Amino acid sequence: MSSSPTTSAPVAEASIRRIAWAAFVGNALEWYDFFLYGTAAAAVFQQVFFSSDDMAQATVLSLLTFAAGFLSRPLGAIVFSHVGDRYGRRTALLITLILMGICTGGIGLLPGYAAIGIAAPIMLLLFRVGQGLSASGEWTGATLLAIEYAPPHRRSFYASIVQLGSPAGTIASSGAFMLVMLLPHEQFLAWGWRIPFLAAFVLVAIGIWIRLRIEETPEFRELVSEAEVESYPALKIFREVPGRVLLGAGVYLIGMAGYFFLTTFMIAWVTSKGQDPAPVIGSSIIGALIQLVVTPLYGKLADRFGSARVMIVGGFATLAYAPVLFALVDTGVPALILLGLALAPMFVATLYAPAGALLSDLFPTRLQYSGLALSTNLTSVIAGFVPTIGFALWNASGGSYWPLTAFFMLLTALTVLSVWIASRSRNLRTGAETAGIAVVGELVE
């Protein structure tokens, strides 16, 4: 199957832009909900939903519920990959958005440990699992919505537009949390933190209205018309190209794990040292604003020079910046923390912005939703534990930041290696694999 429809009429550029931005808006709303939990888990949940005189222990328990949202994502990937490849991208996107809104708003209504005891963390865990199930299909559907409408020479750019949902969600969630943190501490713990979660009900209603106005993609309509829709796409993936799922997970590793290292872990790290987490949360907003500017630029560069080249060059730049970043945060000086973390997304975005286009080339159209969903959500299992692993490394090292630096650099290096292999294993969509690519395919399959 080619990367663009052969039987459908060309879609006007204005319509493609409208669809890409609609995919972005829905994606941003979804990530607002998902990222909001990470901030709250690091800054407030240990005090509201867990009973412990040991703040470090309560923080670990809170971060483990955060990780649970990632553990549930592979299951969600199987469910929503079936929906997306069998019933359409649009249907899957509507379901994920509704589920996320219910779970996020539900957390805002959940009583704390003081009111209902052990039921509080259990219900919090269930809502977080629901968030993970929802997020498992969101990014994939939104990315394919943009890519499958885009002309071949603009696929990386339009895929990068969807990636803007991550920084936009960061700005919205961090900004909302910083506003309620202005309340007196007692009021913030009692009810103020709940306001950003309750806002999800309104935001999701807006997202549903937007997505109901989007039509199914031309490529999926073509699959339906030619009766090429797979009955069990996830099973087909594991039978035909299981190695590419692992390869895709590596490609997306630092793009997902790096974000939660730079936000959720950093908040927990700074808070545990008795410092004000406000600079970390503020840096998330500034860094996200920078990412909003550079992400489409990286998408354009990827269309011109290739996704893999942009990602590999960006990966080496990220490796060089990592020691500087952790040294700045370790100083404890608010201005230096803010500077180090605000600049970090400029580097990591080189590995995030072009990822959707590169991943889509690894799988045929009839299995694309399944391939992307399974790959990225396999990555999420690792990403969900990154804050906990980082916290454990810091404690075990006696407070040294060098193990944290090494861990971040390892994640980056694995991504660069995966991108290099993927660049020689792509074009399954067109069937244009050469003998050399087949050799690499044997290594990853």
GROMACS .gro file of C-alpha atoms in nm:
model
  445
    1MET     CA    1   0.000   0.000   0.000
    2SER     CA    2   0.141   0.338  -0.089
    3SER     CA    3   0.180   0.617   0.159
    4SER     CA    4  -0.100   0.814   0.002
    5PRO     CA    5  -0.435   0.704  -0.135
    6THR     CA    6  -0.446   0.600  -0.493
    7THR     CA    7  -0.819   0.604  -0.546
    8SER     CA    8  -0.923   0.903  -0.336
    9ALA     CA    9  -0.937   1.256  -0.469
   10PRO     CA   10  -0.655   1.485  -0.349
   11VAL     CA   11  -0.736   1.675  -0.033
   12ALA     CA   12  -0.699   2.053  -0.041
   13GLU     CA   13  -0.408   2.198   0.159
   14ALA     CA   14  -0.648   2.412   0.365
   15SER     CA   15  -0.846   2.102   0.462
   16ILE     CA   16  -0.528   1.919   0.558
   17ARG     CA   17  -0.424   2.206   0.783
   18ARG     CA   18  -0.767   2.213   0.947
   19ILE     CA   19  -0.756   1.838   1.012
   20ALA     CA   20  -0.399   1.853   1.147
   21TRP     CA   21  -0.488   2.132   1.387
   22ALA     CA   22  -0.802   1.949   1.495
   23ALA     CA   23  -0.586   1.644   1.570
   24PHE     CA   24  -0.349   1.869   1.764
   25VAL     CA   25  -0.625   2.026   1.976
   26GLY     CA   26  -0.767   1.691   2.078
   27ASN     CA   27  -0.420   1.558   2.148
   28ALA     CA   28  -0.336   1.863   2.361
   29LEU     CA   29  -0.650   1.816   2.570
   30GLU     CA   30  -0.566   1.450   2.621
   31TRP     CA   31  -0.209   1.526   2.728
   32TYR     CA   32  -0.329   1.803   2.959
   33ASP     CA   33  -0.515   1.537   3.155
   34PHE     CA   34  -0.234   1.283   3.149
   35PHE     CA   35   0.046   1.529   3.239
   36LEU     CA   36  -0.161   1.691   3.512
   37TYR     CA   37  -0.149   1.365   3.705
   38GLY     CA   38   0.232   1.358   3.688
   39THR     CA   39   0.261   1.703   3.842
   40ALA     CA   40   0.010   1.625   4.115
   41ALA     CA   41   0.168   1.285   4.190
   42ALA     CA   42   0.502   1.453   4.253
   43ALA     CA   43   0.374   1.758   4.443
   44VAL     CA   44   0.051   1.677   4.631
   45PHE     CA   45  -0.089   1.322   4.608
   46GLN     CA   46   0.156   1.184   4.865
   47GLN     CA   47  -0.002   1.421   5.118
   48VAL     CA   48  -0.366   1.365   5.018
   49PHE     CA   49  -0.407   0.999   4.924
   50PHE     CA   50  -0.138   0.820   5.129
   51SER     CA   51  -0.089   0.780   5.503
   52SER     CA   52   0.277   0.777   5.600
   53ASP     CA   53   0.502   0.966   5.836
   54ASP     CA   54   0.786   0.907   5.591
   55MET     CA   55   0.749   1.160   5.308
   56ALA     CA   56   1.002   0.974   5.092
   57GLN     CA   57   0.797   0.654   5.119
   58ALA     CA   58   0.474   0.839   5.043
   59THR     CA   59   0.641   0.999   4.740
   60VAL     CA   60   0.751   0.659   4.608
   61LEU     CA   61   0.397   0.522   4.650
   62SER     CA   62   0.255   0.825   4.471
   63LEU     CA   63   0.502   0.786   4.185
   64LEU     CA   64   0.413   0.416   4.158
   65THR     CA   65   0.049   0.506   4.093
   66PHE     CA   66   0.183   0.742   3.829
   67ALA     CA   67   0.372   0.447   3.675
   68ALA     CA   68   0.054   0.235   3.677
   69GLY     CA   69  -0.088   0.455   3.403
   70PHE     CA   70   0.197   0.341   3.182
   71LEU     CA   71   0.170  -0.026   3.275
   72SER     CA   72  -0.190  -0.026   3.154
   73ARG     CA   73  -0.100   0.130   2.821
   74PRO     CA   74   0.012  -0.188   2.639
   75LEU     CA   75  -0.329  -0.339   2.715
   76GLY     CA   76  -0.495  -0.023   2.589
   77ALA     CA   77  -0.274  -0.036   2.280
   78ILE     CA   78  -0.410  -0.382   2.195
   79VAL     CA   79  -0.769  -0.267   2.247
   80PHE     CA   80  -0.746   0.063   2.059
   81SER     CA   81  -0.523  -0.072   1.785
   82HIS     CA   82  -0.805  -0.316   1.712
   83VAL     CA   83  -1.058  -0.033   1.712
   84GLY     CA   84  -0.836   0.198   1.505
   85ASP     CA   85  -0.738  -0.056   1.238
   86ARG     CA   86  -1.077  -0.227   1.232
   87TYR     CA   87  -1.332   0.054   1.280
   88GLY     CA   88  -1.135   0.367   1.200
   89ARG     CA   89  -0.906   0.632   1.344
   90ARG     CA   90  -1.190   0.873   1.421
   91THR     CA   91  -1.388   0.619   1.627
   92ALA     CA   92  -1.084   0.530   1.837
   93LEU     CA   93  -1.007   0.896   1.900
   94LEU     CA   94  -1.357   0.970   2.027
   95ILE     CA   95  -1.349   0.678   2.270
   96THR     CA   96  -1.005   0.769   2.410
   97LEU     CA   97  -1.105   1.130   2.468
   98ILE     CA   98  -1.425   1.040   2.655
   99LEU     CA   99  -1.247   0.786   2.875
  100MET     CA  100  -0.970   1.031   2.965
  101GLY     CA  101  -1.220   1.300   3.063
  102ILE     CA  102  -1.413   1.067   3.294
  103CYS     CA  103  -1.099   0.945   3.471
  104THR     CA  104  -0.935   1.288   3.512
  105GLY     CA  105  -1.252   1.457   3.631
  106GLY     CA  106  -1.313   1.162   3.863
  107ILE     CA  107  -0.978   1.222   4.036
  108GLY     CA  108  -1.089   1.578   4.106
  109LEU     CA  109  -1.395   1.443   4.288
  110LEU     CA  110  -1.212   1.167   4.479
  111PRO     CA  111  -1.204   1.200   4.863
  112GLY     CA  112  -0.864   1.177   5.031
  113TYR     CA  113  -0.718   0.916   5.268
  114ALA     CA  114  -0.842   1.105   5.572
  115ALA     CA  115  -1.201   1.067   5.453
  116ILE     CA  116  -1.224   0.713   5.314
  117GLY     CA  117  -0.898   0.544   5.415
  118ILE     CA  118  -0.735   0.283   5.193
  119ALA     CA  119  -1.017   0.316   4.937
  120ALA     CA  120  -0.869   0.652   4.836
  121PRO     CA  121  -0.537   0.527   4.690
  122ILE     CA  122  -0.712   0.223   4.540
  123MET     CA  123  -0.963   0.440   4.352
  124LEU     CA  124  -0.685   0.679   4.255
  125LEU     CA  125  -0.497   0.383   4.107
  126LEU     CA  126  -0.805   0.273   3.910
  127PHE     CA  127  -0.854   0.620   3.764
  128ARG     CA  128  -0.486   0.631   3.670
  129VAL     CA  129  -0.515   0.295   3.494
  130GLY     CA  130  -0.809   0.436   3.300
  131GLN     CA  131  -0.596   0.734   3.198
  132GLY     CA  132  -0.331   0.495   3.074
  133LEU     CA  133  -0.581   0.297   2.868
  134SER     CA  134  -0.705   0.619   2.708
  135ALA     CA  135  -0.360   0.764   2.635
  136SER     CA  136  -0.253   0.438   2.471
  137GLY     CA  137  -0.460   0.507   2.162
  138GLU     CA  138  -0.468   0.887   2.153
  139TRP     CA  139  -0.131   0.984   2.008
  140THR     CA  140  -0.141   0.706   1.749
  141GLY     CA  141  -0.483   0.800   1.617
  142ALA     CA  142  -0.408   1.173   1.607
  143THR     CA  143  -0.075   1.116   1.430
  144LEU     CA  144  -0.224   0.887   1.167
  145LEU     CA  145  -0.509   1.131   1.115
  146ALA     CA  146  -0.256   1.397   1.016
  147ILE     CA  147  -0.018   1.172   0.822
  148GLU     CA  148  -0.283   0.993   0.617
  149TYR     CA  149  -0.430   1.322   0.498
  150ALA     CA  150  -0.090   1.484   0.429
  151PRO     CA  151   0.088   1.479   0.090
  152PRO     CA  152   0.401   1.257   0.093
  153HIS     CA  153   0.646   1.549   0.091
  154ARG     CA  154   0.480   1.710   0.397
  155ARG     CA  155   0.420   1.409   0.620
  156SER     CA  156   0.689   1.489   0.878
  157PHE     CA  157   0.570   1.847   0.911
  158TYR     CA  158   0.206   1.756   0.968
  159ALA     CA  159   0.305   1.476   1.207
  160SER     CA  160   0.505   1.735   1.404
  161ILE     CA  161   0.191   1.951   1.435
  162VAL     CA  162   0.031   1.668   1.632
  163GLN     CA  163   0.344   1.651   1.849
  164LEU     CA  164   0.268   2.007   1.959
  165GLY     CA  165  -0.006   1.855   2.172
  166SER     CA  166   0.257   1.750   2.426
  167PRO     CA  167   0.403   2.097   2.498
  168ALA     CA  168   0.057   2.253   2.475
  169GLY     CA  169  -0.071   2.002   2.731
  170THR     CA  170   0.232   2.078   2.947
  171ILE     CA  171   0.167   2.452   2.937
  172ALA     CA  172  -0.199   2.408   3.020
  173SER     CA  173  -0.150   2.155   3.301
  174SER     CA  174   0.155   2.325   3.456
  175GLY     CA  175  -0.004   2.669   3.425
  176ALA     CA  176  -0.326   2.551   3.586
  177PHE     CA  177  -0.133   2.387   3.869
  178MET     CA  178   0.083   2.693   3.930
  179LEU     CA  179  -0.228   2.910   3.955
  180VAL     CA  180  -0.389   2.696   4.224
  181MET     CA  181  -0.054   2.677   4.409
  182LEU     CA  182  -0.094   3.051   4.470
  183LEU     CA  183  -0.367   2.965   4.720
  184PRO     CA  184  -0.273   2.935   5.090
  185HIS     CA  185  -0.115   2.594   5.141
  186GLU     CA  186  -0.403   2.459   5.352
  187GLN     CA  187  -0.661   2.556   5.090
  188PHE     CA  188  -0.444   2.418   4.811
  189LEU     CA  189  -0.425   2.076   4.982
  190ALA     CA  190  -0.791   2.081   5.083
  191TRP     CA  191  -0.951   2.166   4.749
  192GLY     CA  192  -0.738   2.391   4.528
  193TRP     CA  193  -0.548   2.112   4.352
  194ARG     CA  194  -0.880   1.961   4.241
  195ILE     CA  195  -0.978   2.254   4.016
  196PRO     CA  196  -0.746   2.165   3.722
  197PHE     CA  197  -0.877   1.807   3.732
  198LEU     CA  198  -1.243   1.913   3.734
  199ALA     CA  199  -1.172   2.140   3.437
  200ALA     CA  200  -1.120   1.823   3.233
  201PHE     CA  201  -1.499   1.775   3.208
  202VAL     CA  202  -1.532   2.104   3.018
  203LEU     CA  203  -1.219   2.057   2.806
  204VAL     CA  204  -1.316   1.707   2.696
  205ALA     CA  205  -1.661   1.829   2.590
  206ILE     CA  206  -1.485   2.080   2.363
  207GLY     CA  207  -1.259   1.806   2.227
  208ILE     CA  208  -1.553   1.579   2.148
  209TRP     CA  209  -1.726   1.858   1.958
  210ILE     CA  210  -1.411   1.914   1.750
  211ARG     CA  211  -1.360   1.548   1.670
  212LEU     CA  212  -1.718   1.489   1.568
  213ARG     CA  213  -1.652   1.736   1.284
  214ILE     CA  214  -1.364   1.530   1.141
  215GLU     CA  215  -1.415   1.269   0.870
  216GLU     CA  216  -1.236   0.935   0.856
  217THR     CA  217  -0.900   0.937   0.676
  218PRO     CA  218  -0.879   0.866   0.300
  219GLU     CA  219  -0.639   0.576   0.352
  220PHE     CA  220  -0.870   0.398   0.595
  221ARG     CA  221  -1.171   0.456   0.370
  222GLU     CA  222  -0.972   0.301   0.088
  223LEU     CA  223  -0.890  -0.004   0.302
  224VAL     CA  224  -1.261  -0.045   0.379
  225SER     CA  225  -1.361  -0.010   0.012
  226GLU     CA  226  -1.102  -0.271  -0.091
  227ALA     CA  227  -1.196  -0.505   0.196
  228GLU     CA  228  -0.839  -0.499   0.330
  229VAL     CA  229  -0.927  -0.420   0.691
  230GLU     CA  230  -0.769  -0.676   0.925
  231SER     CA  231  -0.995  -0.863   1.167
  232TYR     CA  232  -0.723  -0.896   1.433
  233PRO     CA  233  -0.452  -0.643   1.349
  234ALA     CA  234  -0.257  -0.676   1.673
  235LEU     CA  235  -0.213  -1.050   1.615
  236LYS     CA  236  -0.101  -0.981   1.258
  237ILE     CA  237   0.165  -0.743   1.384
  238PHE     CA  238   0.317  -1.006   1.611
  239ARG     CA  239   0.302  -1.268   1.337
  240GLU     CA  240   0.444  -1.058   1.055
  241VAL     CA  241   0.675  -0.793   1.205
  242PRO     CA  242   0.724  -0.843   1.580
  243GLY     CA  243   1.079  -0.704   1.569
  244ARG     CA  244   0.955  -0.374   1.434
  245VAL     CA  245   0.740  -0.322   1.742
  246LEU     CA  246   1.053  -0.343   1.958
  247LEU     CA  247   1.241  -0.120   1.717
  248GLY     CA  248   0.961   0.136   1.721
  249ALA     CA  249   0.964   0.132   2.102
  250GLY     CA  250   1.332   0.221   2.093
  251VAL     CA  251   1.275   0.505   1.848
  252TYR     CA  252   1.020   0.665   2.083
  253LEU     CA  253   1.210   0.593   2.406
  254ILE     CA  254   1.365   0.930   2.496
  255GLY     CA  255   1.074   1.121   2.341
  256MET     CA  256   0.844   0.976   2.607
  257ALA     CA  257   1.074   0.874   2.893
  258GLY     CA  258   1.276   1.195   2.867
  259TYR     CA  259   0.968   1.409   2.920
  260PHE     CA  260   0.880   1.245   3.250
  261PHE     CA  261   1.242   1.252   3.360
  262LEU     CA  262   1.251   1.629   3.302
  263THR     CA  263   0.916   1.700   3.467
  264THR     CA  264   0.774   1.446   3.712
  265PHE     CA  265   1.111   1.320   3.838
  266MET     CA  266   1.262   1.670   3.861
  267ILE     CA  267   0.967   1.793   4.068
  268ALA     CA  268   0.998   1.496   4.304
  269TRP     CA  269   1.379   1.534   4.321
  270VAL     CA  270   1.371   1.904   4.407
  271THR     CA  271   1.081   1.861   4.652
  272SER     CA  272   1.261   1.578   4.834
  273LYS     CA  273   1.563   1.804   4.884
  274GLY     CA  274   1.336   2.051   5.063
  275GLN     CA  275   1.341   2.303   4.779
  276ASP     CA  276   1.054   2.486   4.614
  277PRO     CA  277   0.929   2.292   4.306
  278ALA     CA  278   0.797   2.613   4.146
  279PRO     CA  279   1.112   2.666   3.929
  280VAL     CA  280   1.074   2.314   3.786
  281ILE     CA  281   0.707   2.367   3.709
  282GLY     CA  282   0.784   2.711   3.567
  283SER     CA  283   1.063   2.568   3.351
  284SER     CA  284   0.813   2.317   3.211
  285ILE     CA  285   0.604   2.605   3.082
  286ILE     CA  286   0.900   2.795   2.934
  287GLY     CA  287   1.043   2.477   2.782
  288ALA     CA  288   0.706   2.390   2.633
  289LEU     CA  289   0.681   2.736   2.476
  290ILE     CA  290   1.023   2.681   2.319
  291GLN     CA  291   0.908   2.339   2.200
  292LEU     CA  292   0.601   2.492   2.035
  293VAL     CA  293   0.839   2.697   1.819
  294VAL     CA  294   1.105   2.438   1.738
  295THR     CA  295   0.884   2.130   1.684
  296PRO     CA  296   0.733   2.240   1.349
  297LEU     CA  297   1.082   2.358   1.247
  298TYR     CA  298   1.223   2.012   1.315
  299GLY     CA  299   0.931   1.867   1.117
  300LYS     CA  300   1.020   2.082   0.816
  301LEU     CA  301   1.386   1.986   0.847
  302ALA     CA  302   1.282   1.620   0.857
  303ASP     CA  303   1.084   1.660   0.534
  304ARG     CA  304   1.392   1.812   0.370
  305PHE     CA  305   1.677   1.601   0.512
  306GLY     CA  306   1.498   1.293   0.644
  307SER     CA  307   1.355   1.212   0.987
  308ALA     CA  308   1.641   0.982   1.083
  309ARG     CA  309   1.914   1.239   1.009
  310VAL     CA  310   1.743   1.508   1.216
  311MET     CA  311   1.688   1.267   1.504
  312ILE     CA  312   2.044   1.132   1.505
  313VAL     CA  313   2.203   1.477   1.499
  314GLY     CA  314   1.964   1.589   1.771
  315GLY     CA  315   2.044   1.280   1.973
  316PHE     CA  316   2.415   1.359   1.984
  317ALA     CA  317   2.334   1.719   2.083
  318THR     CA  318   2.114   1.587   2.365
  319LEU     CA  319   2.394   1.360   2.487
  320ALA     CA  320   2.628   1.659   2.503
  321TYR     CA  321   2.377   1.870   2.696
  322ALA     CA  322   2.284   1.606   2.957
  323PRO     CA  323   2.580   1.664   3.197
  324VAL     CA  324   2.521   2.039   3.183
  325LEU     CA  325   2.151   1.995   3.258
  326PHE     CA  326   2.192   1.783   3.570
  327ALA     CA  327   2.477   1.996   3.702
  328LEU     CA  328   2.258   2.306   3.678
  329VAL     CA  329   1.961   2.142   3.853
  330ASP     CA  330   2.184   1.999   4.126
  331THR     CA  331   2.300   2.349   4.228
  332GLY     CA  332   1.961   2.414   4.388
  333VAL     CA  333   1.971   2.772   4.259
  334PRO     CA  334   1.620   2.850   4.124
  335ALA     CA  335   1.747   3.057   3.830
  336LEU     CA  336   1.990   2.784   3.720
  337ILE     CA  337   1.725   2.513   3.759
  338LEU     CA  338   1.489   2.719   3.549
  339LEU     CA  339   1.754   2.778   3.281
  340GLY     CA  340   1.870   2.417   3.258
  341LEU     CA  341   1.525   2.262   3.235
  342ALA     CA  342   1.378   2.530   3.009
  343LEU     CA  343   1.645   2.466   2.744
  344ALA     CA  344   1.626   2.085   2.763
  345PRO     CA  345   1.314   2.041   2.544
  346MET     CA  346   1.492   2.224   2.261
  347PHE     CA  347   1.728   1.926   2.242
  348VAL     CA  348   1.489   1.642   2.322
  349ALA     CA  349   1.234   1.771   2.068
  350THR     CA  350   1.473   1.677   1.786
  351LEU     CA  351   1.407   1.316   1.882
  352TYR     CA  352   1.035   1.368   1.934
  353ALA     CA  353   0.908   1.591   1.654
  354PRO     CA  354   0.997   1.364   1.355
  355ALA     CA  355   0.923   1.035   1.536
  356GLY     CA  356   0.568   0.990   1.409
  357ALA     CA  357   0.665   1.000   1.042
  358LEU     CA  358   0.959   0.764   1.095
  359LEU     CA  359   0.747   0.515   1.290
  360SER     CA  360   0.466   0.518   1.034
  361ASP     CA  361   0.710   0.401   0.768
  362LEU     CA  362   0.784   0.085   0.965
  363PHE     CA  363   0.434  -0.061   0.921
  364PRO     CA  364   0.192  -0.120   0.631
  365THR     CA  365  -0.123   0.094   0.626
  366ARG     CA  366  -0.354  -0.192   0.726
  367LEU     CA  367  -0.149  -0.244   1.044
  368GLN     CA  368  -0.032   0.110   1.112
  369TYR     CA  369  -0.253   0.192   1.407
  370SER     CA  370  -0.154  -0.134   1.574
  371GLY     CA  371   0.214  -0.090   1.495
  372LEU     CA  372   0.241   0.264   1.626
  373ALA     CA  373   0.020   0.198   1.929
  374LEU     CA  374   0.206  -0.115   2.037
  375SER     CA  375   0.547   0.045   1.980
  376THR     CA  376   0.485   0.368   2.169
  377ASN     CA  377   0.296   0.203   2.452
  378LEU     CA  378   0.566  -0.056   2.501
  379THR     CA  379   0.792   0.245   2.552
  380SER     CA  380   0.546   0.377   2.807
  381VAL     CA  381   0.613   0.083   3.039
  382ILE     CA  382   0.972   0.205   3.074
  383ALA     CA  383   0.874   0.573   3.076
  384GLY     CA  384   0.631   0.524   3.362
  385PHE     CA  385   0.904   0.391   3.590
  386VAL     CA  386   1.164   0.651   3.496
  387PRO     CA  387   1.075   0.889   3.785
  388THR     CA  388   1.084   0.600   4.035
  389ILE     CA  389   1.413   0.466   3.894
  390GLY     CA  390   1.564   0.813   3.903
  391PHE     CA  391   1.457   0.864   4.263
  392ALA     CA  392   1.605   0.525   4.361
  393LEU     CA  393   1.935   0.602   4.184
  394TRP     CA  394   1.964   0.933   4.363
  395ASN     CA  395   1.896   0.778   4.704
  396ALA     CA  396   2.134   0.485   4.643
  397SER     CA  397   2.417   0.716   4.531
  398GLY     CA  398   2.405   0.922   4.848
  399GLY     CA  399   2.274   1.229   4.667
  400SER     CA  400   2.504   1.232   4.362
  401TYR     CA  401   2.357   1.350   4.033
  402TRP     CA  402   2.600   1.154   3.812
  403PRO     CA  403   2.396   0.830   3.810
  404LEU     CA  404   2.099   1.039   3.696
  405THR     CA  405   2.306   1.187   3.414
  406ALA     CA  406   2.426   0.843   3.306
  407PHE     CA  407   2.072   0.704   3.307
  408PHE     CA  408   1.939   0.991   3.094
  409MET     CA  409   2.228   0.951   2.850
  410LEU     CA  410   2.164   0.576   2.826
  411LEU     CA  411   1.800   0.636   2.727
  412THR     CA  412   1.913   0.888   2.466
  413ALA     CA  413   2.180   0.656   2.323
  414LEU     CA  414   1.931   0.369   2.290
  415THR     CA  415   1.699   0.599   2.096
  416VAL     CA  416   1.976   0.709   1.859
  417LEU     CA  417   2.072   0.347   1.794
  418SER     CA  418   1.709   0.252   1.728
  419VAL     CA  419   1.665   0.542   1.487
  420TRP     CA  420   1.978   0.438   1.297
  421ILE     CA  421   1.849   0.081   1.258
  422ALA     CA  422   1.497   0.202   1.171
  423SER     CA  423   1.634   0.425   0.896
  424ARG     CA  424   1.758   0.107   0.728
  425SER     CA  425   1.445  -0.095   0.797
  426ARG     CA  426   1.166   0.132   0.676
  427ASN     CA  427   0.938   0.156   0.369
  428LEU     CA  428   0.716  -0.140   0.456
  429ARG     CA  429   0.431   0.077   0.332
  430THR     CA  430   0.567   0.066  -0.020
  431GLY     CA  431   0.736  -0.273  -0.003
  432ALA     CA  432   1.061  -0.113  -0.120
  433GLU     CA  433   1.295  -0.309   0.105
  434THR     CA  434   1.636  -0.392  -0.039
  435ALA     CA  435   1.862  -0.686   0.033
  436GLY     CA  436   2.064  -0.472   0.274
  437ILE     CA  437   1.750  -0.371   0.462
  438ALA     CA  438   1.645  -0.734   0.481
  439VAL     CA  439   1.970  -0.816   0.663
  440VAL     CA  440   1.899  -0.547   0.923
  441GLY     CA  441   1.541  -0.673   0.942
  442GLU     CA  442   1.669  -1.015   1.046
  443LEU     CA  443   1.853  -0.851   1.335
  444VAL     CA  444   1.543  -0.676   1.470
  445GLU     CA  445   1.283  -0.938   1.381
   0.00000   0.00000   0.00000
